[in-house]
Coordinates of C-alpha atoms in Angstrom, one line a residue:
M1 CA 0.2 0.1 0.0
T2 CA 1.1 3.1 -1.1
N3 CA 1.9 6.2 1.5
S4 CA -0.5 8.1 -0.9
F5 CA -3.1 5.3 -0.9
R6 CA -2.9 5.3 2.5
F7 CA -3.4 9.2 3.0
K8 CA -6.5 9.2 0.9
W9 CA -8.1 6.3 2.6
S10 CA -7.0 7.8 6.1
L11 CA -8.4 11.1 5.2
K12 CA -12.2 9.6 3.7
T13 CA -12.6 7.4 6.4
L14 CA -12.0 10.2 9.0
A15 CA -14.0 12.3 6.9
R16 CA -16.7 10.0 6.7
Q17 CA -16.5 9.0 10.6
F18 CA -17.0 12.7 11.6
N19 CA -19.6 13.3 8.8
Q20 CA -21.7 10.3 10.5
S21 CA -20.6 11.6 14.2
L22 CA -22.5 14.7 13.2
M23 CA -25.2 12.8 12.5
N24 CA -25.8 11.0 15.5
R25 CA -25.6 14.1 17.3
S26 CA -28.7 15.9 15.4
V27 CA -30.5 12.9 14.2
S28 CA -34.6 12.9 15.7
P29 CA -35.8 9.4 15.7
Y30 CA -38.7 8.8 14.1
L31 CA -41.1 8.0 16.7
A32 CA -42.4 4.0 17.0
T33 CA -45.8 5.5 17.8
R34 CA -46.0 7.2 14.2
L35 CA -45.6 3.6 12.4
N36 CA -49.4 2.7 12.4
R37 CA -50.0 6.4 10.4
S38 CA -50.9 5.8 6.7
A39 CA -48.9 6.4 4.0
I40 CA -47.9 6.8 0.1
V41 CA -44.2 6.2 -1.1
F42 CA -43.9 7.6 -4.3
A43 CA -40.9 6.2 -6.0
P44 CA -39.2 7.3 -10.0
H45 CA -38.4 4.0 -10.6
Q46 CA -39.1 0.3 -9.6
D47 CA -36.2 -0.1 -6.9
D48 CA -35.9 3.5 -5.2
E49 CA -38.6 2.8 -2.7
T50 CA -36.7 -0.2 -1.6
L51 CA -33.4 1.9 -1.7
G52 CA -34.4 4.6 -0.5
C53 CA -36.9 3.9 2.7
G54 CA -37.5 -0.5 2.4
G55 CA -36.8 -0.8 6.0
T56 CA -39.4 2.0 6.6
I57 CA -42.3 0.5 4.6
A58 CA -41.2 -2.9 6.2
R59 CA -41.2 -1.7 9.8
K60 CA -44.4 0.5 8.9
K61 CA -45.9 -2.9 7.6
Q62 CA -45.2 -5.1 10.5
A63 CA -47.2 -1.7 12.6
Q64 CA -50.4 -2.9 10.5
A65 CA -50.5 0.9 8.8
E66 CA -52.0 1.6 5.7
L67 CA -49.1 1.7 3.0
E68 CA -49.2 2.3 -1.0
I69 CA -46.7 2.7 -3.3
V70 CA -46.6 4.5 -6.3
F71 CA -44.2 4.0 -9.3
M72 CA -43.9 6.7 -11.5
T73 CA -42.4 6.0 -14.5
D74 CA -42.1 2.0 -16.1
G75 CA -38.5 1.3 -15.3
A76 CA -38.0 0.6 -19.3
R77 CA -34.7 3.0 -20.5
S78 CA -32.2 1.7 -17.5
H79 CA -30.3 -0.7 -19.8
S80 CA -31.8 -0.1 -22.8
K81 CA -28.6 -0.2 -24.9
F82 CA -28.9 -4.3 -23.5
I83 CA -32.4 -5.2 -23.9
A84 CA -35.3 -3.7 -25.2
E85 CA -38.2 -1.5 -23.7
A86 CA -41.1 -3.6 -23.5
E87 CA -38.6 -6.5 -22.3
L88 CA -37.3 -4.6 -19.1
K89 CA -40.7 -3.2 -18.5
A90 CA -42.1 -6.5 -17.9
I91 CA -39.1 -7.4 -15.9
R92 CA -39.0 -4.6 -13.6
K93 CA -42.6 -4.9 -12.9
Q94 CA -42.6 -8.6 -11.9
E95 CA -39.2 -7.4 -9.7
A96 CA -41.6 -5.1 -8.0
L97 CA -44.4 -6.9 -7.3
A98 CA -41.7 -9.8 -5.3
A99 CA -39.7 -6.8 -3.9
T100 CA -42.9 -5.3 -2.4
A101 CA -44.3 -8.8 -1.3
I102 CA -41.0 -9.6 0.4
L103 CA -41.5 -6.0 2.3
G104 CA -45.3 -6.5 3.2
V105 CA -47.0 -4.9 0.9
P106 CA -49.6 -6.6 -1.4
E107 CA -50.3 -6.0 -5.0
R108 CA -53.5 -4.2 -5.1
D109 CA -51.7 -1.6 -2.9
L110 CA -49.0 -0.5 -6.0
I111 CA -49.7 1.9 -8.5
F112 CA -47.6 1.6 -11.7
L113 CA -48.6 5.1 -13.3
D114 CA -46.2 3.6 -16.6
I115 CA -45.4 7.4 -17.9
R116 CA -41.8 6.8 -19.9
D117 CA -38.5 6.3 -18.0
G118 CA -36.5 9.3 -18.7
S119 CA -39.5 11.7 -19.7
L120 CA -41.8 12.3 -16.2
Q121 CA -40.5 15.7 -16.5
H122 CA -42.3 16.3 -19.7
C123 CA -45.3 14.6 -18.4
R124 CA -46.1 17.0 -15.6
E125 CA -49.2 17.2 -16.4
L126 CA -50.5 14.0 -16.9
A127 CA -48.8 12.8 -13.6
G128 CA -49.7 15.7 -11.4
D129 CA -53.6 14.7 -12.5
R130 CA -52.9 11.1 -11.1
V131 CA -51.0 11.8 -8.2
K132 CA -54.1 14.6 -7.0
E133 CA -56.2 11.9 -8.0
I134 CA -54.7 9.4 -5.7
L135 CA -54.1 11.9 -2.6
G136 CA -57.2 13.0 -2.8
D137 CA -58.6 9.7 -2.7
R138 CA -56.2 8.3 0.1
R139 CA -55.5 11.3 2.1
P140 CA -52.6 9.7 4.2
Q141 CA -51.2 11.4 7.1
E142 CA -47.5 10.7 5.6
I143 CA -46.1 10.7 2.1
F144 CA -42.3 9.9 1.5
I145 CA -41.0 11.1 -1.4
P146 CA -37.2 11.5 -3.8
Y147 CA -34.9 14.3 -1.7
S148 CA -35.2 17.1 -4.2
G149 CA -31.7 17.5 -4.2
D150 CA -31.5 14.0 -6.3
T151 CA -30.2 14.7 -9.6
P152 CA -31.9 12.6 -12.2
P153 CA -34.6 14.3 -13.5
D154 CA -37.1 11.6 -13.2
H155 CA -36.3 11.9 -9.3
Y156 CA -36.5 15.8 -9.5
A157 CA -40.0 15.4 -11.1
T158 CA -41.5 13.2 -8.7
N159 CA -40.9 15.7 -5.6
Q160 CA -42.0 18.3 -7.7
I161 CA -45.1 16.9 -9.0
V162 CA -46.2 15.8 -5.9
R163 CA -45.6 18.7 -3.9
K164 CA -47.3 20.7 -6.6
A165 CA -50.2 18.2 -5.8
L166 CA -50.4 18.7 -2.6
E167 CA -50.6 22.6 -2.7
D168 CA -53.3 22.5 -5.3
L169 CA -55.0 19.9 -3.0
D170 CA -54.5 22.4 0.0
F171 CA -53.8 18.8 1.7
K172 CA -51.4 18.8 4.9
A173 CA -49.1 15.5 5.5
A174 CA -45.7 14.8 6.2
I175 CA -43.6 14.9 3.9
Y176 CA -40.5 13.0 3.9
E177 CA -37.8 12.9 1.2
Y178 CA -35.5 10.3 1.0
P179 CA -31.8 10.4 -0.6
I180 CA -31.0 8.2 -3.4
W181 CA -28.1 9.9 -5.7
F182 CA -27.6 12.5 -3.3
W183 CA -25.8 9.8 -1.3
R184 CA -22.9 9.5 -4.2
H185 CA -20.7 12.2 -2.7
W186 CA -17.5 11.9 -1.2
P187 CA -16.6 10.5 1.6
W188 CA -19.7 8.4 1.3
T189 CA -18.3 7.5 -2.2
S190 CA -15.0 7.7 -3.8
F191 CA -13.5 9.7 -7.1
V192 CA -13.7 6.8 -9.4
G193 CA -14.2 5.3 -12.8
N194 CA -13.6 7.2 -15.9
R195 CA -13.4 11.2 -16.1
Q196 CA -16.9 11.9 -16.6
E197 CA -17.8 10.2 -13.3
K198 CA -15.0 11.7 -11.3
L199 CA -16.2 14.7 -11.8
D200 CA -19.8 13.7 -10.8
V201 CA -18.6 12.6 -7.9
L202 CA -17.0 16.2 -7.6
S203 CA -19.7 18.0 -8.5
S204 CA -22.0 16.7 -6.2
T205 CA -19.3 16.7 -3.6
W206 CA -19.7 20.3 -3.5
K207 CA -23.4 20.6 -3.8
A208 CA -23.5 18.4 -0.6
Q209 CA -20.9 21.0 1.0
F210 CA -18.1 17.6 1.3
G211 CA -21.1 15.8 3.4
L212 CA -22.2 18.2 5.6
K213 CA -25.4 19.2 4.3
L214 CA -26.2 15.6 4.5
A215 CA -26.3 16.4 8.3
R216 CA -27.9 19.5 8.7
E217 CA -30.5 18.5 6.4
F218 CA -31.6 14.5 7.5
R219 CA -32.3 15.3 11.0
Y220 CA -34.7 12.7 10.8
A221 CA -34.1 8.8 11.1
I222 CA -35.9 4.9 11.1
D223 CA -34.0 2.2 13.1
I224 CA -34.7 -0.5 10.5
S225 CA -32.0 -2.6 12.1
E226 CA -34.6 -5.7 13.0
V227 CA -35.9 -5.7 9.6
L228 CA -32.2 -4.8 7.5
E229 CA -31.9 -8.9 6.0
T230 CA -35.7 -8.2 4.9
K231 CA -35.0 -5.0 3.1
K232 CA -31.9 -6.8 1.8
K233 CA -33.4 -9.5 0.6
A234 CA -36.2 -7.2 -1.2
L235 CA -33.6 -5.3 -3.1
N236 CA -32.2 -8.5 -4.2
C237 CA -35.2 -9.2 -5.9
Y238 CA -34.2 -6.2 -8.4
R239 CA -32.2 -8.6 -10.3
S240 CA -32.1 -6.3 -13.6
Q241 CA -30.8 -3.8 -10.8
M242 CA -28.3 -6.2 -9.1
V243 CA -27.0 -8.7 -11.4
R244 CA -25.8 -9.0 -14.9
L245 CA -28.7 -10.6 -17.2
T246 CA -27.2 -10.4 -20.4
C247 CA -23.8 -9.6 -20.7
D248 CA -21.1 -8.6 -18.7
R249 CA -20.8 -5.1 -19.8
W250 CA -24.7 -4.7 -18.1
P251 CA -24.0 -2.1 -15.6
I252 CA -25.6 -3.1 -11.8
L253 CA -26.0 -1.4 -8.2
A254 CA -22.7 -2.4 -7.1
D255 CA -20.6 -1.0 -10.3
V256 CA -20.9 2.7 -8.8
S257 CA -18.2 3.6 -6.6
N258 CA -16.8 0.2 -6.5
G259 CA -19.9 -0.8 -4.2
E260 CA -19.7 2.1 -1.9
F261 CA -22.8 3.9 -3.0
L262 CA -24.9 0.4 -2.6
E263 CA -23.6 0.4 1.0
C264 CA -25.1 3.1 2.0
F265 CA -28.9 1.9 2.1
L266 CA -27.9 -0.7 3.9
Q267 CA -27.1 0.5 7.0
N268 CA -28.7 0.1 10.8
R269 CA -31.0 3.7 9.4
E270 CA -32.7 5.3 6.8
F271 CA -32.7 9.1 7.0
F272 CA -35.3 11.5 5.7
Y273 CA -35.5 15.3 5.5
L274 CA -38.7 16.3 6.6
Q275 CA -40.6 19.4 4.9
P276 CA -40.6 22.2 8.3
S277 CA -44.0 22.6 7.5
A278 CA -44.8 19.2 8.9
R279 CA -42.6 19.9 11.6
S280 CA -44.3 19.8 15.0
P281 CA -43.1 22.9 17.3
Q282 CA -41.8 20.8 19.7
N283 CA -39.2 18.8 17.1
R284 CA -39.0 21.7 14.5
Q285 CA -35.2 22.8 14.2
W286 CA -34.3 26.8 13.7
R287 CA -31.7 27.4 11.9
F288 CA -29.1 30.6 12.2
G289 CA -27.1 30.8 9.3
H290 CA -25.5 26.9 8.9
K291 CA -26.2 26.0 12.4
A292 CA -29.1 23.7 13.3
I293 CA -30.4 24.9 17.1
R294 CA -32.6 22.9 18.8
S295 CA -35.5 23.5 20.8
P296 CA -35.5 22.5 24.4
A297 CA -37.4 19.7 24.5
M298 CA -35.4 17.9 21.5
Q299 CA -31.6 18.6 23.4
G300 CA -29.3 16.0 23.4
V301 CA -31.7 13.3 21.8
K302 CA -29.4 10.7 20.0
F303 CA -30.5 7.9 17.6

């Protein structure tokens, strides 16, 4: 091991430990008494629901919560260079049925909007009308959506479509945003891959303020240690994303940052950004500059 490699590894490890320490100090637990609250999870693609909040889904279903999952796109273009879209669309739907069944969600509680993968931002009106119909009918107590800082267009569009629908309906619910591709920044992932991939990580790292934004914004966490194996089993149902189906060049999640990206979703907790309007006064974190100050009721709380 060269001195240069050892230094880079040590610096990354220290930075990651520092960020983890900040998160441990600032995070508030999602109370067990809330697990039975009704919820809808909006996922841009089939696997995002399991990656971002699979453990949360499993725990809520164990608590007998009414929970539905809405898949916004058909997920058919993730491997368009290797397989026909129609074939992959069918595969990913079956994968979703298997994965969510393991998490405890029956097929009757799944909704597939089937908007073409990668086109959600161009179908906002169509998707928005459907989302408003769903929210208006169900009126869940909690809503889970991708984090607004996620860079893939379908992820950002999902966030914006759901928030716009809630605004149009004048409907209040606790909105939890879960990170997916936001995790892909140093020190959580390394600068590996080709030149463009390294530049992408560098850009993400700058936007994430070298991990500090994750610690500042994702102040709510759900302990999923007891259902982590269930989450792993559900994730493994997504073979099109976890296994090379047709050839050695078939990209999988474990390829991203040499597996470090995937490891972010296999922690004992799932982290969420709670929309400020949904925070109760006693749990609200008031921010002055870059420092988050908790109300006295939450001082010293760790998770």
